[in-house]
Amino acid sequence: MDPKAARPAQAQGREPLILSPEEAPRIWAESYDAQPNPLVALELRVSAAVLGPLDGRRALDVACGTGLWLAGARSSGAFAFGVDRSPEMLAHAAARAVLGGALVRGDACRLPLCDAAFDLARSAFCAGYVEDADALVAELARVVRPGGLVWLSDLHPEASRRGWKRGFRRGGTSYEIAALAHTASDLERAGRRAGLALEAIVEPHLGEPERELFRQAGKESSFEPARAIPALLALRWKRP
């Protein structure tokens, strides 16, 4: 997810191709891990600090994509499992040896999993692709045991308002993914309806660790303006 991905094509007079959330993974999966992604890097960095050690915990990653977080969680000693609706993304996740048997295809709003099965359920960069945020949060809450944690993160609505786009490039073509911008109030309300207790709202800005990724993508001049606003909106809840 590149907040500036669509701009070069627009500057050359070519509008990005708009993809639905269902279409995008089929094109993106093959190159997803190879492209510098400062927002994913920021999310991984912030969630690691907020969620704490994973060793011995049963963890679920909803909309796990190519399994980047899952691989790290398993290497840290977690019993980590992933769900994604994209067979293309799951195929790339399955290529990671550490994730053998840990992946399930399914809808984030209708998880094919038992109640109270996990100590932690997380979902990153999924909410904007879901119209019914209540259903997503309710499912995350359902699969977590009492006392367990739910973590939900996405592109900050202020970043969306400022024109950041969810997009990527492949083969010289720029793509933009259609998405919604759920507010903190929307997600707080979804958590209350799911019976969750809100513990923290985190609104991190891009930091120095992400500057190098901007440089690798040839966008270092965009870094300072980008870091001036919150890049992510994340909420941590506990299930009572």
PDB file of C-alpha atoms in Angstrom:
ATOM      1  CA  MET A   1       0.000   0.000   0.000  1.00  0.00           C
ATOM      2  CA  ASP A   2       1.783   3.054  -1.273  1.00  0.00           C
ATOM      3  CA  PRO A   3       0.332   6.458  -0.323  1.00  0.00           C
ATOM      4  CA  LYS A   4       1.877   8.040  -3.389  1.00  0.00           C
ATOM      5  CA  ALA A   5       1.642   5.189  -5.881  1.00  0.00           C
ATOM      6  CA  ALA A   6      -0.897   6.782  -8.217  1.00  0.00           C
ATOM      7  CA  ARG A   7       0.807  10.155  -8.537  1.00  0.00           C
ATOM      8  CA  PRO A   8       3.549   9.444 -11.107  1.00  0.00           C
ATOM      9  CA  ALA A   9       1.032   8.072 -13.607  1.00  0.00           C
ATOM     10  CA  GLN A  10      -1.239  11.046 -13.058  1.00  0.00           C
ATOM     11  CA  ALA A  11       1.659  13.432 -13.583  1.00  0.00           C
ATOM     12  CA  GLN A  12       2.278  11.818 -16.963  1.00  0.00           C
ATOM     13  CA  GLY A  13      -1.363  12.251 -17.934  1.00  0.00           C
ATOM     14  CA  ARG A  14      -2.334   8.643 -17.241  1.00  0.00           C
ATOM     15  CA  GLU A  15      -5.000   7.975 -14.674  1.00  0.00           C
ATOM     16  CA  PRO A  16      -4.454   4.907 -12.467  1.00  0.00           C
ATOM     17  CA  LEU A  17      -6.635   1.902 -13.105  1.00  0.00           C
ATOM     18  CA  ILE A  18      -9.205   1.542 -10.325  1.00  0.00           C
ATOM     19  CA  LEU A  19      -9.544  -1.950  -8.884  1.00  0.00           C
ATOM     20  CA  SER A  20     -12.044  -3.370  -6.442  1.00  0.00           C
ATOM     21  CA  PRO A  21     -10.705  -4.973  -3.245  1.00  0.00           C
ATOM     22  CA  GLU A  22     -11.606  -8.330  -4.786  1.00  0.00           C
ATOM     23  CA  GLU A  23      -9.683  -7.689  -8.010  1.00  0.00           C
ATOM     24  CA  ALA A  24      -6.545  -6.099  -6.566  1.00  0.00           C
ATOM     25  CA  PRO A  25      -4.933  -9.144  -4.884  1.00  0.00           C
ATOM     26  CA  ARG A  26      -4.964 -11.122  -8.122  1.00  0.00           C
ATOM     27  CA  ILE A  27      -2.642  -8.543  -9.675  1.00  0.00           C
ATOM     28  CA  TRP A  28      -0.742  -7.419  -6.580  1.00  0.00           C
ATOM     29  CA  ALA A  29       0.109 -10.740  -4.918  1.00  0.00           C
ATOM     30  CA  GLU A  30       3.101 -11.604  -7.096  1.00  0.00           C
ATOM     31  CA  SER A  31       4.939  -8.333  -6.426  1.00  0.00           C
ATOM     32  CA  TYR A  32       3.559  -7.488  -2.965  1.00  0.00           C
ATOM     33  CA  ASP A  33       6.579  -8.546  -0.927  1.00  0.00           C
ATOM     34  CA  ALA A  34       9.123  -7.097  -3.346  1.00  0.00           C
ATOM     35  CA  GLN A  35       7.894  -3.489  -3.265  1.00  0.00           C
ATOM     36  CA  PRO A  36       9.068  -1.110  -0.507  1.00  0.00           C
ATOM     37  CA  ASN A  37       6.008  -0.407   1.643  1.00  0.00           C
ATOM     38  CA  PRO A  38       6.461   2.192   4.391  1.00  0.00           C
ATOM     39  CA  LEU A  39       2.917   1.850   5.708  1.00  0.00           C
ATOM     40  CA  VAL A  40       3.254  -1.894   6.226  1.00  0.00           C
ATOM     41  CA  ALA A  41       6.649  -1.335   7.856  1.00  0.00           C
ATOM     42  CA  LEU A  42       5.135   1.269  10.197  1.00  0.00           C
ATOM     43  CA  GLU A  43       2.238  -1.013  11.082  1.00  0.00           C
ATOM     44  CA  LEU A  44       4.552  -3.901  11.915  1.00  0.00           C
ATOM     45  CA  ARG A  45       6.755  -1.658  14.036  1.00  0.00           C
ATOM     46  CA  VAL A  46       3.877  -0.089  15.976  1.00  0.00           C
ATOM     47  CA  SER A  47       1.895  -3.280  16.502  1.00  0.00           C
ATOM     48  CA  ALA A  48       4.977  -5.067  17.845  1.00  0.00           C
ATOM     49  CA  ALA A  49       5.408  -2.349  20.462  1.00  0.00           C
ATOM     50  CA  VAL A  50       1.723  -2.255  21.436  1.00  0.00           C
ATOM     51  CA  LEU A  51       0.947  -5.973  21.454  1.00  0.00           C
ATOM     52  CA  GLY A  52       4.071  -7.099  23.275  1.00  0.00           C
ATOM     53  CA  PRO A  53       5.782 -10.519  23.209  1.00  0.00           C
ATOM     54  CA  LEU A  54       4.027 -13.198  21.173  1.00  0.00           C
ATOM     55  CA  ASP A  55       5.833 -16.286  22.468  1.00  0.00           C
ATOM     56  CA  GLY A  56       3.332 -18.995  23.380  1.00  0.00           C
ATOM     57  CA  ARG A  57       0.251 -17.002  22.367  1.00  0.00           C
ATOM     58  CA  ARG A  58      -2.412 -18.217  19.955  1.00  0.00           C
ATOM     59  CA  ALA A  59      -2.694 -15.422  17.408  1.00  0.00           C
ATOM     60  CA  LEU A  60      -4.878 -14.858  14.355  1.00  0.00           C
ATOM     61  CA  ASP A  61      -4.122 -12.509  11.461  1.00  0.00           C
ATOM     62  CA  VAL A  62      -7.281 -11.660   9.512  1.00  0.00           C
ATOM     63  CA  ALA A  63      -6.618 -10.567   5.921  1.00  0.00           C
ATOM     64  CA  CYS A  64      -3.107 -11.943   6.342  1.00  0.00           C
ATOM     65  CA  GLY A  65      -2.067 -11.387   2.722  1.00  0.00           C
ATOM     66  CA  THR A  66       1.290 -12.960   1.918  1.00  0.00           C
ATOM     67  CA  GLY A  67       1.879 -13.846   5.568  1.00  0.00           C
ATOM     68  CA  LEU A  68       4.502 -11.245   6.434  1.00  0.00           C
ATOM     69  CA  TRP A  69       3.270 -10.663  10.003  1.00  0.00           C
ATOM     70  CA  LEU A  70       2.475 -14.350  10.466  1.00  0.00           C
ATOM     71  CA  ALA A  71       5.992 -15.440   9.584  1.00  0.00           C
ATOM     72  CA  GLY A  72       7.439 -13.048  12.139  1.00  0.00           C
ATOM     73  CA  ALA A  73       4.931 -14.125  14.778  1.00  0.00           C
ATOM     74  CA  ARG A  74       5.704 -17.813  14.274  1.00  0.00           C
ATOM     75  CA  SER A  75       9.426 -17.130  14.400  1.00  0.00           C
ATOM     76  CA  SER A  76       8.790 -15.352  17.722  1.00  0.00           C
ATOM     77  CA  GLY A  77       7.162 -18.452  19.184  1.00  0.00           C
ATOM     78  CA  ALA A  78       3.481 -17.704  18.591  1.00  0.00           C
ATOM     79  CA  PHE A  79       0.958 -20.301  17.481  1.00  0.00           C
ATOM     80  CA  ALA A  80      -0.117 -18.013  14.650  1.00  0.00           C
ATOM     81  CA  PHE A  81      -2.760 -18.625  11.997  1.00  0.00           C
ATOM     82  CA  GLY A  82      -3.941 -16.569   9.037  1.00  0.00           C
ATOM     83  CA  VAL A  83      -7.155 -16.034   7.102  1.00  0.00           C
ATOM     84  CA  ASP A  84      -7.468 -14.326   3.721  1.00  0.00           C
ATOM     85  CA  ARG A  85     -10.076 -14.450   0.965  1.00  0.00           C
ATOM     86  CA  SER A  86      -7.511 -14.179  -1.836  1.00  0.00           C
ATOM     87  CA  PRO A  87      -6.148 -17.508  -3.108  1.00  0.00           C
ATOM     88  CA  GLU A  88      -3.307 -15.627  -4.787  1.00  0.00           C
ATOM     89  CA  MET A  89      -2.180 -14.004  -1.540  1.00  0.00           C
ATOM     90  CA  LEU A  90      -2.534 -17.290   0.344  1.00  0.00           C
ATOM     91  CA  ALA A  91      -0.444 -19.102  -2.260  1.00  0.00           C
ATOM     92  CA  HIS A  92       2.430 -16.722  -1.607  1.00  0.00           C
ATOM     93  CA  ALA A  93       1.934 -17.054   2.153  1.00  0.00           C
ATOM     94  CA  ALA A  94       2.007 -20.848   1.852  1.00  0.00           C
ATOM     95  CA  ALA A  95       5.405 -20.632   0.167  1.00  0.00           C
ATOM     96  CA  ARG A  96       6.857 -19.541   3.517  1.00  0.00           C
ATOM     97  CA  ALA A  97       7.964 -22.804   5.117  1.00  0.00           C
ATOM     98  CA  VAL A  98       7.186 -21.573   8.612  1.00  0.00           C
ATOM     99  CA  LEU A  99       3.483 -21.172   7.706  1.00  0.00           C
ATOM    100  CA  GLY A 100       2.755 -24.749   6.692  1.00  0.00           C
ATOM    101  CA  GLY A 101      -0.763 -25.683   7.854  1.00  0.00           C
ATOM    102  CA  ALA A 102      -1.417 -22.252   9.335  1.00  0.00           C
ATOM    103  CA  LEU A 103      -3.573 -20.730   6.580  1.00  0.00           C
ATOM    104  CA  VAL A 104      -7.302 -20.763   5.858  1.00  0.00           C
ATOM    105  CA  ARG A 105      -9.259 -19.139   3.057  1.00  0.00           C
ATOM    106  CA  GLY A 106     -12.216 -17.148   4.355  1.00  0.00           C
ATOM    107  CA  ASP A 107     -14.119 -13.888   4.603  1.00  0.00           C
ATOM    108  CA  ALA A 108     -13.043 -11.442   7.320  1.00  0.00           C
ATOM    109  CA  CYS A 109     -16.691 -10.797   8.203  1.00  0.00           C
ATOM    110  CA  ARG A 110     -17.587 -14.518   8.359  1.00  0.00           C
ATOM    111  CA  LEU A 111     -14.548 -16.234   9.776  1.00  0.00           C
ATOM    112  CA  PRO A 112     -14.558 -20.044   9.435  1.00  0.00           C
ATOM    113  CA  LEU A 113     -13.205 -20.427  12.973  1.00  0.00           C
ATOM    114  CA  CYS A 114     -14.444 -21.415  16.417  1.00  0.00           C
ATOM    115  CA  ASP A 115     -15.425 -18.985  19.157  1.00  0.00           C
ATOM    116  CA  ALA A 116     -12.843 -17.944  21.763  1.00  0.00           C
ATOM    117  CA  ALA A 117     -10.024 -19.819  20.022  1.00  0.00           C
ATOM    118  CA  PHE A 118      -7.281 -17.173  20.192  1.00  0.00           C
ATOM    119  CA  ASP A 119      -5.416 -14.993  22.663  1.00  0.00           C
ATOM    120  CA  LEU A 120      -5.027 -12.280  20.039  1.00  0.00           C
ATOM    121  CA  ALA A 121      -6.806 -11.409  16.796  1.00  0.00           C
ATOM    122  CA  ARG A 122      -5.452  -8.696  14.528  1.00  0.00           C
ATOM    123  CA  SER A 123      -6.378  -7.202  11.187  1.00  0.00           C
ATOM    124  CA  ALA A 124      -4.251  -4.670   9.312  1.00  0.00           C
ATOM    125  CA  PHE A 125      -5.265  -2.739   6.182  1.00  0.00           C
ATOM    126  CA  CYS A 126      -8.553  -4.612   5.860  1.00  0.00           C
ATOM    127  CA  ALA A 127     -11.215  -2.333   7.373  1.00  0.00           C
ATOM    128  CA  GLY A 128     -11.162   0.078   4.441  1.00  0.00           C
ATOM    129  CA  TYR A 129     -12.135  -2.746   2.125  1.00  0.00           C
ATOM    130  CA  VAL A 130     -15.126  -3.707   4.282  1.00  0.00           C
ATOM    131  CA  GLU A 131     -18.365  -1.750   4.173  1.00  0.00           C
ATOM    132  CA  ASP A 132     -19.671  -3.190   7.439  1.00  0.00           C
ATOM    133  CA  ALA A 133     -17.019  -2.387  10.040  1.00  0.00           C
ATOM    134  CA  ASP A 134     -19.331  -3.692  12.766  1.00  0.00           C
ATOM    135  CA  ALA A 135     -19.273  -7.164  11.220  1.00  0.00           C
ATOM    136  CA  LEU A 136     -15.479  -7.183  10.973  1.00  0.00           C
ATOM    137  CA  VAL A 137     -14.933  -6.113  14.579  1.00  0.00           C
ATOM    138  CA  ALA A 138     -17.637  -8.489  15.832  1.00  0.00           C
ATOM    139  CA  GLU A 139     -15.872 -11.420  14.176  1.00  0.00           C
ATOM    140  CA  LEU A 140     -12.514 -10.430  15.638  1.00  0.00           C
ATOM    141  CA  ALA A 141     -14.174 -10.244  19.054  1.00  0.00           C
ATOM    142  CA  ARG A 142     -15.930 -13.594  18.618  1.00  0.00           C
ATOM    143  CA  VAL A 143     -12.784 -15.609  17.972  1.00  0.00           C
ATOM    144  CA  VAL A 144     -10.858 -14.138  20.933  1.00  0.00           C
ATOM    145  CA  ARG A 145     -11.085 -15.675  24.396  1.00  0.00           C
ATOM    146  CA  PRO A 146     -12.144 -13.583  27.409  1.00  0.00           C
ATOM    147  CA  GLY A 147      -9.137 -11.509  28.386  1.00  0.00           C
ATOM    148  CA  GLY A 148      -7.759 -11.682  24.850  1.00  0.00           C
ATOM    149  CA  LEU A 149      -6.793  -8.742  22.657  1.00  0.00           C
ATOM    150  CA  VAL A 150      -8.134  -7.382  19.375  1.00  0.00           C
ATOM    151  CA  TRP A 151      -5.963  -5.104  17.212  1.00  0.00           C
ATOM    152  CA  LEU A 152      -7.325  -3.296  14.170  1.00  0.00           C
ATOM    153  CA  SER A 153      -5.249  -0.914  12.048  1.00  0.00           C
ATOM    154  CA  ASP A 154      -5.727   0.847   8.740  1.00  0.00           C
ATOM    155  CA  LEU A 155      -4.802   3.901   6.720  1.00  0.00           C
ATOM    156  CA  HIS A 156      -5.697   6.977   8.770  1.00  0.00           C
ATOM    157  CA  PRO A 157      -8.853   8.757   7.552  1.00  0.00           C
ATOM    158  CA  GLU A 158      -6.961  12.065   7.667  1.00  0.00           C
ATOM    159  CA  ALA A 159      -4.399  10.625   5.258  1.00  0.00           C
ATOM    160  CA  SER A 160      -7.253   9.576   2.983  1.00  0.00           C
ATOM    161  CA  ARG A 161      -8.731  13.063   3.226  1.00  0.00           C
ATOM    162  CA  ARG A 162      -5.358  14.527   2.209  1.00  0.00           C
ATOM    163  CA  GLY A 163      -5.316  12.411  -0.940  1.00  0.00           C
ATOM    164  CA  TRP A 164      -3.272   9.354   0.032  1.00  0.00           C
ATOM    165  CA  LYS A 165      -4.332   6.422  -2.102  1.00  0.00           C
ATOM    166  CA  ARG A 166      -4.194   2.690  -1.607  1.00  0.00           C
ATOM    167  CA  GLY A 167      -2.331   1.588  -4.649  1.00  0.00           C
ATOM    168  CA  PHE A 168       0.613  -0.141  -6.272  1.00  0.00           C
ATOM    169  CA  ARG A 169       2.463  -0.343  -9.541  1.00  0.00           C
ATOM    170  CA  ARG A 170       3.153  -3.372 -11.680  1.00  0.00           C
ATOM    171  CA  GLY A 171       4.640  -3.591 -15.146  1.00  0.00           C
ATOM    172  CA  GLY A 172       4.624   0.164 -15.611  1.00  0.00           C
ATOM    173  CA  THR A 173       0.919   0.446 -14.764  1.00  0.00           C
ATOM    174  CA  SER A 174      -0.396   2.249 -11.690  1.00  0.00           C
ATOM    175  CA  TYR A 175      -3.363   0.780  -9.857  1.00  0.00           C
ATOM    176  CA  GLU A 176      -5.576   2.327  -7.213  1.00  0.00           C
ATOM    177  CA  ILE A 177      -7.753   0.231  -4.905  1.00  0.00           C
ATOM    178  CA  ALA A 178     -11.236   1.490  -4.094  1.00  0.00           C
ATOM    179  CA  ALA A 179     -11.638   1.838  -0.330  1.00  0.00           C
ATOM    180  CA  LEU A 180     -13.650   3.420   2.455  1.00  0.00           C
ATOM    181  CA  ALA A 181     -12.314   5.590   5.276  1.00  0.00           C
ATOM    182  CA  HIS A 182     -13.795   4.493   8.600  1.00  0.00           C
ATOM    183  CA  THR A 183     -13.314   7.078  11.342  1.00  0.00           C
ATOM    184  CA  ALA A 184     -12.117   6.428  14.873  1.00  0.00           C
ATOM    185  CA  SER A 185     -15.698   7.012  16.044  1.00  0.00           C
ATOM    186  CA  ASP A 186     -16.979   4.386  13.599  1.00  0.00           C
ATOM    187  CA  LEU A 187     -14.518   1.819  14.890  1.00  0.00           C
ATOM    188  CA  GLU A 188     -14.978   2.719  18.560  1.00  0.00           C
ATOM    189  CA  ARG A 189     -18.712   2.224  18.117  1.00  0.00           C
ATOM    190  CA  ALA A 190     -18.136  -1.113  16.401  1.00  0.00           C
ATOM    191  CA  GLY A 191     -16.031  -2.225  19.349  1.00  0.00           C
ATOM    192  CA  ARG A 192     -18.711  -1.252  21.866  1.00  0.00           C
ATOM    193  CA  ARG A 193     -21.350  -3.139  19.902  1.00  0.00           C
ATOM    194  CA  ALA A 194     -19.093  -6.192  19.890  1.00  0.00           C
ATOM    195  CA  GLY A 195     -18.738  -5.995  23.671  1.00  0.00           C
ATOM    196  CA  LEU A 196     -15.057  -5.043  23.627  1.00  0.00           C
ATOM    197  CA  ALA A 197     -13.303  -2.738  26.096  1.00  0.00           C
ATOM    198  CA  LEU A 198     -11.205  -0.098  24.335  1.00  0.00           C
ATOM    199  CA  GLU A 199      -7.670   0.095  25.739  1.00  0.00           C
ATOM    200  CA  ALA A 200      -5.876   2.381  23.285  1.00  0.00           C
ATOM    201  CA  ILE A 201      -6.210   4.403  20.107  1.00  0.00           C
ATOM    202  CA  VAL A 202      -2.892   4.817  18.309  1.00  0.00           C
ATOM    203  CA  GLU A 203      -2.340   7.333  15.495  1.00  0.00           C
ATOM    204  CA  PRO A 204       1.313   6.945  14.486  1.00  0.00           C
ATOM    205  CA  HIS A 205       3.205   9.076  12.001  1.00  0.00           C
ATOM    206  CA  LEU A 206       5.847   7.735   9.649  1.00  0.00           C
ATOM    207  CA  GLY A 207       9.255   7.790  11.334  1.00  0.00           C
ATOM    208  CA  GLU A 208      12.919   7.560  10.507  1.00  0.00           C
ATOM    209  CA  PRO A 209      12.788   3.768   9.981  1.00  0.00           C
ATOM    210  CA  GLU A 210      10.416   4.379   7.049  1.00  0.00           C
ATOM    211  CA  ARG A 211      12.519   7.103   5.426  1.00  0.00           C
ATOM    212  CA  GLU A 212      14.795   4.524   3.793  1.00  0.00           C
ATOM    213  CA  LEU A 213      11.809   2.838   2.151  1.00  0.00           C
ATOM    214  CA  PHE A 214      10.768   6.143   0.609  1.00  0.00           C
ATOM    215  CA  ARG A 215      14.325   6.506  -0.670  1.00  0.00           C
ATOM    216  CA  GLN A 216      14.315   3.005  -2.164  1.00  0.00           C
ATOM    217  CA  ALA A 217      11.093   3.846  -3.991  1.00  0.00           C
ATOM    218  CA  GLY A 218      12.595   7.069  -5.360  1.00  0.00           C
ATOM    219  CA  LYS A 219      10.234   9.208  -3.266  1.00  0.00           C
ATOM    220  CA  GLU A 220      12.492  10.632  -0.552  1.00  0.00           C
ATOM    221  CA  SER A 221      11.300  14.172  -1.318  1.00  0.00           C
ATOM    222  CA  SER A 222       7.783  13.065  -0.309  1.00  0.00           C
ATOM    223  CA  PHE A 223       8.833  11.789   3.105  1.00  0.00           C
ATOM    224  CA  GLU A 224       8.789  15.006   5.151  1.00  0.00           C
ATOM    225  CA  PRO A 225       5.332  16.108   3.926  1.00  0.00           C
ATOM    226  CA  ALA A 226       4.032  12.580   4.497  1.00  0.00           C
ATOM    227  CA  ARG A 227       5.285  12.345   8.074  1.00  0.00           C
ATOM    228  CA  ALA A 228       3.484  15.569   9.023  1.00  0.00           C
ATOM    229  CA  ILE A 229       0.130  13.796   9.370  1.00  0.00           C
ATOM    230  CA  PRO A 230      -0.881  10.548  11.084  1.00  0.00           C
ATOM    231  CA  ALA A 231      -0.412   7.660   8.676  1.00  0.00           C
ATOM    232  CA  LEU A 232      -2.324   4.959  10.544  1.00  0.00           C
ATOM    233  CA  LEU A 233      -5.336   4.649  12.793  1.00  0.00           C
ATOM    234  CA  ALA A 234      -5.163   1.664  15.134  1.00  0.00           C
ATOM    235  CA  LEU A 235      -7.297   0.494  18.042  1.00  0.00           C
ATOM    236  CA  ARG A 236      -6.551  -2.079  20.716  1.00  0.00           C
ATOM    237  CA  TRP A 237      -9.394  -3.681  22.624  1.00  0.00           C
ATOM    238  CA  LYS A 238      -9.686  -6.344  25.292  1.00  0.00           C
ATOM    239  CA  ARG A 239     -12.506  -8.857  25.418  1.00  0.00           C
ATOM    240  CA  PRO A 240     -13.935  -8.788  28.961  1.00  0.00           C
TER     241      PRO A 240
END
